[in-house]
């Protein structure tokens, strides 16, 4: 099921993204990859969510596939379709992606491919998505500001979910 999902993200990005101008989105793809990998390192022994092993035998391998395939496709799809100059349309675009990405996660959780731990739940994911998509857009327009704001956001999540320093690799 996870492989089918990966192929669907690849197909969607191929079909509806601006591949000709992928360089415009490259730094934001790297921004998302960096924070996904940072999450994996900081919560190595205290994961807030886990990908269930199926054909892909471990959480780590699943996470790497998501980080290096799904996330680049997601960023490319999201950013290359942001409406120009109309704030209301941009907000609706963000809401669309929060809902879509949340539905995908809900489906994975419902079929047992995604598990929540240590107080994280589907509601937390929705709230996180409400932060993530605007941060991706902010990074695309103002990268330094996005990095500056991302640090306290990450620290906030580490504190709220009591991620022990001792669990960090």
mmCIF file of N, CA and C in Angstrom, residues 24-117:
data_model
loop_
_atom_site.group_PDB
_atom_site.id
_atom_site.type_symbol
_atom_site.label_atom_id
_atom_site.label_comp_id
_atom_site.label_asym_id
_atom_site.label_seq_id
_atom_site.Cartn_x
_atom_site.Cartn_y
_atom_site.Cartn_z
ATOM 1 N N UNK A 24 13.153 26.466 -8.882
ATOM 2 C CA UNK A 24 12.508 27.493 -8.050
ATOM 3 C C UNK A 24 12.061 26.920 -6.708
ATOM 4 N N UNK A 25 11.798 25.627 -6.680
ATOM 5 C CA UNK A 25 11.235 24.992 -5.495
ATOM 6 C C UNK A 25 12.263 24.150 -4.734
ATOM 7 N N UNK A 26 13.441 24.022 -5.302
ATOM 8 C CA UNK A 26 14.466 23.127 -4.750
ATOM 9 C C UNK A 26 14.826 23.448 -3.302
ATOM 10 N N UNK A 27 15.030 24.712 -2.986
ATOM 11 C CA UNK A 27 15.437 25.048 -1.618
ATOM 12 C C UNK A 27 14.331 24.732 -0.617
ATOM 13 N N UNK A 28 13.072 24.872 -1.002
ATOM 14 C CA UNK A 28 11.974 24.552 -0.091
ATOM 15 C C UNK A 28 11.828 23.038 0.061
ATOM 16 N N UNK A 29 12.111 22.301 -0.994
ATOM 17 C CA UNK A 29 12.145 20.832 -0.874
ATOM 18 C C UNK A 29 13.209 20.444 0.149
ATOM 19 N N UNK A 30 14.381 21.055 0.050
ATOM 20 C CA UNK A 30 15.456 20.752 1.003
ATOM 21 C C UNK A 30 15.079 21.167 2.420
ATOM 22 N N UNK A 31 14.397 22.281 2.564
ATOM 23 C CA UNK A 31 13.901 22.734 3.878
ATOM 24 C C UNK A 31 13.027 21.652 4.507
ATOM 25 N N UNK A 32 12.099 21.118 3.733
ATOM 26 C CA UNK A 32 11.207 20.083 4.272
ATOM 27 C C UNK A 32 11.983 18.801 4.592
ATOM 28 N N UNK A 33 12.890 18.422 3.725
ATOM 29 C CA UNK A 33 13.699 17.225 3.951
ATOM 30 C C UNK A 33 14.547 17.382 5.218
ATOM 31 N N UNK A 34 15.154 18.550 5.386
ATOM 32 C CA UNK A 34 15.992 18.795 6.568
ATOM 33 C C UNK A 34 15.178 18.628 7.848
ATOM 34 N N UNK A 35 13.994 19.210 7.897
ATOM 35 C CA UNK A 35 13.206 19.117 9.128
ATOM 36 C C UNK A 35 12.622 17.727 9.326
ATOM 37 N N UNK A 36 12.336 17.012 8.262
ATOM 38 C CA UNK A 36 11.896 15.620 8.411
ATOM 39 C C UNK A 36 13.016 14.769 8.987
ATOM 40 N N UNK A 37 14.218 14.961 8.490
ATOM 41 C CA UNK A 37 15.359 14.202 9.013
ATOM 42 C C UNK A 37 15.697 14.632 10.438
ATOM 43 N N UNK A 38 15.565 15.907 10.732
ATOM 44 C CA UNK A 38 15.789 16.380 12.097
ATOM 45 C C UNK A 38 14.795 15.731 13.059
ATOM 46 N N UNK A 39 13.538 15.634 12.642
ATOM 47 C CA UNK A 39 12.534 14.936 13.462
ATOM 48 C C UNK A 39 12.981 13.503 13.739
ATOM 49 N N UNK A 40 13.436 12.809 12.705
ATOM 50 C CA UNK A 40 13.849 11.412 12.873
ATOM 51 C C UNK A 40 15.015 11.274 13.847
ATOM 52 N N UNK A 41 15.950 12.205 13.803
ATOM 53 C CA UNK A 41 17.102 12.150 14.708
ATOM 54 C C UNK A 41 16.676 12.484 16.142
ATOM 55 N N UNK A 42 15.922 13.569 16.302
ATOM 56 C CA UNK A 42 15.551 14.015 17.643
ATOM 57 C C UNK A 42 14.589 13.064 18.353
ATOM 58 N N UNK A 43 13.805 12.325 17.577
ATOM 59 C CA UNK A 43 12.831 11.413 18.190
ATOM 60 C C UNK A 43 13.166 9.952 17.892
ATOM 61 N N UNK A 44 14.414 9.676 17.679
ATOM 62 C CA UNK A 44 14.841 8.336 17.267
ATOM 63 C C UNK A 44 14.281 7.234 18.170
ATOM 64 N N UNK A 45 14.354 7.431 19.470
ATOM 65 C CA UNK A 45 13.841 6.442 20.414
ATOM 66 C C UNK A 45 12.539 6.874 21.070
ATOM 67 N N UNK A 46 11.876 7.864 20.499
ATOM 68 C CA UNK A 46 10.648 8.408 21.090
ATOM 69 C C UNK A 46 9.758 8.953 19.974
ATOM 70 N N UNK A 47 9.488 8.149 18.982
ATOM 71 C CA UNK A 47 8.719 8.591 17.813
ATOM 72 C C UNK A 47 7.300 8.982 18.193
ATOM 73 N N UNK A 48 6.865 10.098 17.670
ATOM 74 C CA UNK A 48 5.483 10.530 17.869
ATOM 75 C C UNK A 48 4.548 9.850 16.884
ATOM 76 N N UNK A 49 5.098 9.444 15.760
ATOM 77 C CA UNK A 49 4.362 8.637 14.789
ATOM 78 C C UNK A 49 5.336 7.662 14.155
ATOM 79 N N UNK A 50 4.779 6.546 13.723
ATOM 80 C CA UNK A 50 5.613 5.476 13.167
ATOM 81 C C UNK A 50 4.929 4.926 11.924
ATOM 82 N N UNK A 51 5.724 4.680 10.891
ATOM 83 C CA UNK A 51 5.240 3.996 9.698
ATOM 84 C C UNK A 51 5.345 2.500 9.947
ATOM 85 N N UNK A 52 4.249 1.792 9.748
ATOM 86 C CA UNK A 52 4.251 0.350 9.973
ATOM 87 C C UNK A 52 5.011 -0.347 8.850
ATOM 88 N N UNK A 53 5.817 -1.324 9.246
ATOM 89 C CA UNK A 53 6.576 -2.111 8.268
ATOM 90 C C UNK A 53 5.628 -3.051 7.528
ATOM 91 N N UNK A 54 5.708 -3.032 6.215
ATOM 92 C CA UNK A 54 4.961 -3.981 5.371
ATOM 93 C C UNK A 54 5.966 -4.535 4.379
ATOM 94 N N UNK A 55 5.789 -4.234 3.102
ATOM 95 C CA UNK A 55 6.799 -4.638 2.123
ATOM 96 C C UNK A 55 8.128 -3.930 2.384
ATOM 97 N N UNK A 56 8.013 -2.724 2.898
ATOM 98 C CA UNK A 56 9.206 -1.969 3.291
ATOM 99 C C UNK A 56 9.408 -2.303 4.768
ATOM 100 N N UNK A 57 10.493 -2.997 5.121
ATOM 101 C CA UNK A 57 10.561 -3.697 6.405
ATOM 102 C C UNK A 57 10.724 -2.870 7.673
ATOM 103 N N UNK A 58 11.075 -1.586 7.605
ATOM 104 C CA UNK A 58 11.287 -0.837 8.844
ATOM 105 C C UNK A 58 10.700 0.569 8.748
ATOM 106 N N UNK A 59 10.462 1.155 9.909
ATOM 107 C CA UNK A 59 10.010 2.547 9.963
ATOM 108 C C UNK A 59 11.034 3.453 9.289
ATOM 109 N N UNK A 60 12.301 3.208 9.548
ATOM 110 C CA UNK A 60 13.347 4.069 8.997
ATOM 111 C C UNK A 60 13.334 4.070 7.482
ATOM 112 N N UNK A 61 13.232 2.910 6.873
ATOM 113 C CA UNK A 61 13.181 2.851 5.405
ATOM 114 C C UNK A 61 11.915 3.518 4.868
ATOM 115 N N UNK A 62 10.782 3.278 5.533
ATOM 116 C CA UNK A 62 9.539 3.946 5.139
ATOM 117 C C UNK A 62 9.696 5.454 5.235
ATOM 118 N N UNK A 63 10.278 5.907 6.334
ATOM 119 C CA UNK A 63 10.461 7.329 6.549
ATOM 120 C C UNK A 63 11.380 7.946 5.497
ATOM 121 N N UNK A 64 12.432 7.236 5.139
ATOM 122 C CA UNK A 64 13.338 7.749 4.115
ATOM 123 C C UNK A 64 12.651 7.845 2.756
ATOM 124 N N UNK A 65 11.820 6.868 2.432
ATOM 125 C CA UNK A 65 11.070 6.935 1.171
ATOM 126 C C UNK A 65 10.113 8.125 1.167
ATOM 127 N N UNK A 66 9.423 8.319 2.280
ATOM 128 C CA UNK A 66 8.519 9.460 2.379
ATOM 129 C C UNK A 66 9.312 10.762 2.281
ATOM 130 N N UNK A 67 10.429 10.832 2.999
ATOM 131 C CA UNK A 67 11.238 12.051 3.019
ATOM 132 C C UNK A 67 11.802 12.397 1.650
ATOM 133 N N UNK A 68 12.281 11.386 0.924
ATOM 134 C CA UNK A 68 12.974 11.669 -0.338
ATOM 135 C C UNK A 68 12.117 11.485 -1.592
ATOM 136 N N UNK A 69 10.907 10.967 -1.432
ATOM 137 C CA UNK A 69 10.015 10.840 -2.594
ATOM 138 C C UNK A 69 8.725 11.639 -2.373
ATOM 139 N N UNK A 70 7.980 11.297 -1.318
ATOM 140 C CA UNK A 70 6.699 11.972 -1.093
ATOM 141 C C UNK A 70 6.880 13.463 -0.864
ATOM 142 N N UNK A 71 7.791 13.842 0.042
ATOM 143 C CA UNK A 71 7.924 15.256 0.377
ATOM 144 C C UNK A 71 8.358 16.119 -0.804
ATOM 145 N N UNK A 72 9.345 15.705 -1.600
ATOM 146 C CA UNK A 72 9.648 16.531 -2.779
ATOM 147 C C UNK A 72 8.464 16.665 -3.733
ATOM 148 N N UNK A 73 7.735 15.571 -3.934
ATOM 149 C CA UNK A 73 6.550 15.635 -4.800
ATOM 150 C C UNK A 73 5.506 16.570 -4.196
ATOM 151 N N UNK A 74 5.289 16.455 -2.893
ATOM 152 C CA UNK A 74 4.318 17.291 -2.195
ATOM 153 C C UNK A 74 4.673 18.771 -2.323
ATOM 154 N N UNK A 75 5.919 19.116 -2.058
ATOM 155 C CA UNK A 75 6.341 20.517 -2.137
ATOM 156 C C UNK A 75 6.201 21.034 -3.562
ATOM 157 N N UNK A 76 6.610 20.237 -4.512
ATOM 158 C CA UNK A 76 6.503 20.644 -5.912
ATOM 159 C C UNK A 76 5.045 20.857 -6.312
ATOM 160 N N UNK A 77 4.170 19.947 -5.934
ATOM 161 C CA UNK A 77 2.741 20.095 -6.233
ATOM 162 C C UNK A 77 2.153 21.319 -5.541
ATOM 163 N N UNK A 78 2.447 21.453 -4.259
ATOM 164 C CA UNK A 78 1.883 22.547 -3.476
ATOM 165 C C UNK A 78 2.344 23.908 -4.002
ATOM 166 N N UNK A 79 3.642 24.088 -4.132
ATOM 167 C CA UNK A 79 4.170 25.405 -4.490
ATOM 168 C C UNK A 79 3.936 25.771 -5.948
ATOM 169 N N UNK A 80 4.019 24.805 -6.832
ATOM 170 C CA UNK A 80 3.873 25.157 -8.248
ATOM 171 C C UNK A 80 2.425 25.448 -8.636
ATOM 172 N N UNK A 81 1.508 25.245 -7.700
ATOM 173 C CA UNK A 81 0.100 25.532 -7.976
ATOM 174 C C UNK A 81 -0.477 26.619 -7.074
ATOM 175 N N UNK A 82 0.375 27.330 -6.336
ATOM 176 C CA UNK A 82 -0.098 28.428 -5.494
ATOM 177 C C UNK A 82 -0.620 29.536 -6.402
ATOM 178 N N UNK A 83 -1.843 30.002 -6.145
ATOM 179 C CA UNK A 83 -2.382 31.105 -6.952
ATOM 180 C C UNK A 83 -1.544 32.367 -6.768
ATOM 181 N N UNK A 84 -1.428 33.127 -7.800
ATOM 182 C CA UNK A 84 -0.653 34.378 -7.761
ATOM 183 C C UNK A 84 -1.504 35.520 -7.220
ATOM 184 N N UNK A 85 -0.945 36.296 -6.332
ATOM 185 C CA UNK A 85 -1.432 37.613 -5.920
ATOM 186 C C UNK A 85 -2.787 37.694 -5.222
ATOM 187 N N UNK A 86 -3.549 36.659 -5.135
ATOM 188 C CA UNK A 86 -4.861 36.770 -4.494
ATOM 189 C C UNK A 86 -4.815 36.026 -3.157
ATOM 190 N N UNK A 87 -4.849 36.788 -2.083
ATOM 191 C CA UNK A 87 -4.708 36.218 -0.746
ATOM 192 C C UNK A 87 -5.784 35.184 -0.444
ATOM 193 N N UNK A 88 -7.031 35.459 -0.783
ATOM 194 C CA UNK A 88 -8.118 34.519 -0.501
ATOM 195 C C UNK A 88 -7.870 33.189 -1.199
ATOM 196 N N UNK A 89 -7.441 33.238 -2.433
ATOM 197 C CA UNK A 89 -7.159 32.003 -3.170
ATOM 198 C C UNK A 89 -5.962 31.270 -2.576
ATOM 199 N N UNK A 90 -4.971 31.991 -2.084
ATOM 200 C CA UNK A 90 -3.820 31.353 -1.429
ATOM 201 C C UNK A 90 -4.261 30.641 -0.156
ATOM 202 N N UNK A 91 -5.127 31.291 0.621
ATOM 203 C CA UNK A 91 -5.637 30.668 1.850
ATOM 204 C C UNK A 91 -6.435 29.418 1.513
ATOM 205 N N UNK A 92 -7.265 29.500 0.499
ATOM 206 C CA UNK A 92 -8.046 28.315 0.083
ATOM 207 C C UNK A 92 -7.123 27.208 -0.423
ATOM 208 N N UNK A 93 -6.043 27.584 -1.093
ATOM 209 C CA UNK A 93 -5.057 26.609 -1.567
ATOM 210 C C UNK A 93 -4.413 25.887 -0.372
ATOM 211 N N UNK A 94 -4.037 26.645 0.637
ATOM 212 C CA UNK A 94 -3.449 26.053 1.841
ATOM 213 C C UNK A 94 -4.464 25.140 2.519
ATOM 214 N N UNK A 95 -5.698 25.588 2.665
ATOM 215 C CA UNK A 95 -6.744 24.767 3.298
ATOM 216 C C UNK A 95 -6.946 23.474 2.513
ATOM 217 N N UNK A 96 -6.980 23.572 1.193
ATOM 218 C CA UNK A 96 -7.123 22.378 0.355
ATOM 219 C C UNK A 96 -6.022 21.366 0.672
ATOM 220 N N UNK A 97 -4.765 21.842 0.738
ATOM 221 C CA UNK A 97 -3.644 20.939 0.970
ATOM 222 C C UNK A 97 -3.628 20.393 2.389
ATOM 223 N N UNK A 98 -4.046 21.191 3.365
ATOM 224 C CA UNK A 98 -4.149 20.679 4.738
ATOM 225 C C UNK A 98 -5.157 19.546 4.773
ATOM 226 N N UNK A 99 -6.296 19.749 4.140
ATOM 227 C CA UNK A 99 -7.342 18.721 4.127
ATOM 228 C C UNK A 99 -6.872 17.490 3.362
ATOM 229 N N UNK A 100 -6.325 17.685 2.176
ATOM 230 C CA UNK A 100 -5.873 16.555 1.367
ATOM 231 C C UNK A 100 -4.819 15.732 2.098
ATOM 232 N N UNK A 101 -3.802 16.390 2.616
ATOM 233 C CA UNK A 101 -2.721 15.670 3.287
ATOM 234 C C UNK A 101 -3.222 14.988 4.554
ATOM 235 N N UNK A 102 -4.160 15.615 5.249
ATOM 236 C CA UNK A 102 -4.748 15.012 6.441
ATOM 237 C C UNK A 102 -5.573 13.779 6.085
ATOM 238 N N UNK A 103 -6.305 13.843 4.982
ATOM 239 C CA UNK A 103 -7.090 12.687 4.533
ATOM 240 C C UNK A 103 -6.166 11.520 4.188
ATOM 241 N N UNK A 104 -5.077 11.803 3.497
ATOM 242 C CA UNK A 104 -4.114 10.747 3.157
ATOM 243 C C UNK A 104 -3.579 10.099 4.428
ATOM 244 N N UNK A 105 -3.191 10.928 5.405
ATOM 245 C CA UNK A 105 -2.691 10.367 6.665
ATOM 246 C C UNK A 105 -3.769 9.559 7.380
ATOM 247 N N UNK A 106 -4.995 10.070 7.406
ATOM 248 C CA UNK A 106 -6.095 9.351 8.057
ATOM 249 C C UNK A 106 -6.284 7.976 7.414
ATOM 250 N N UNK A 107 -6.225 7.938 6.097
ATOM 251 C CA UNK A 107 -6.364 6.661 5.400
ATOM 252 C C UNK A 107 -5.259 5.701 5.816
ATOM 253 N N UNK A 108 -4.005 6.174 5.825
ATOM 254 C CA UNK A 108 -2.892 5.316 6.236
ATOM 255 C C UNK A 108 -3.067 4.831 7.674
ATOM 256 N N UNK A 109 -3.546 5.712 8.544
ATOM 257 C CA UNK A 109 -3.780 5.308 9.934
ATOM 258 C C UNK A 109 -4.918 4.287 10.011
ATOM 259 N N UNK A 110 -5.994 4.533 9.276
ATOM 260 C CA UNK A 110 -7.158 3.641 9.317
ATOM 261 C C UNK A 110 -6.830 2.235 8.831
ATOM 262 N N UNK A 111 -5.916 2.119 7.859
ATOM 263 C CA UNK A 111 -5.565 0.785 7.354
ATOM 264 C C UNK A 111 -4.365 0.194 8.094
ATOM 265 N N UNK A 112 -3.896 0.899 9.122
ATOM 266 C CA UNK A 112 -2.838 0.356 9.973
ATOM 267 C C UNK A 112 -1.415 0.577 9.490
ATOM 268 N N UNK A 113 -1.212 1.499 8.570
ATOM 269 C CA UNK A 113 0.135 1.756 8.068
ATOM 270 C C UNK A 113 0.831 2.911 8.792
ATOM 271 N N UNK A 114 0.107 3.555 9.690
ATOM 272 C CA UNK A 114 0.625 4.732 10.378
ATOM 273 C C UNK A 114 0.103 4.683 11.805
ATOM 274 N N UNK A 115 0.998 4.783 12.784
ATOM 275 C CA UNK A 115 0.619 4.663 14.187
ATOM 276 C C UNK A 115 1.074 5.893 14.961
ATOM 277 N N UNK A 116 0.233 6.333 15.897
ATOM 278 C CA UNK A 116 0.549 7.478 16.739
ATOM 279 C C UNK A 116 1.083 7.003 18.087
ATOM 280 N N UNK A 117 2.012 7.783 18.668
ATOM 281 C CA UNK A 117 2.614 7.456 19.959
ATOM 282 C C UNK A 117 2.756 8.702 20.821
#
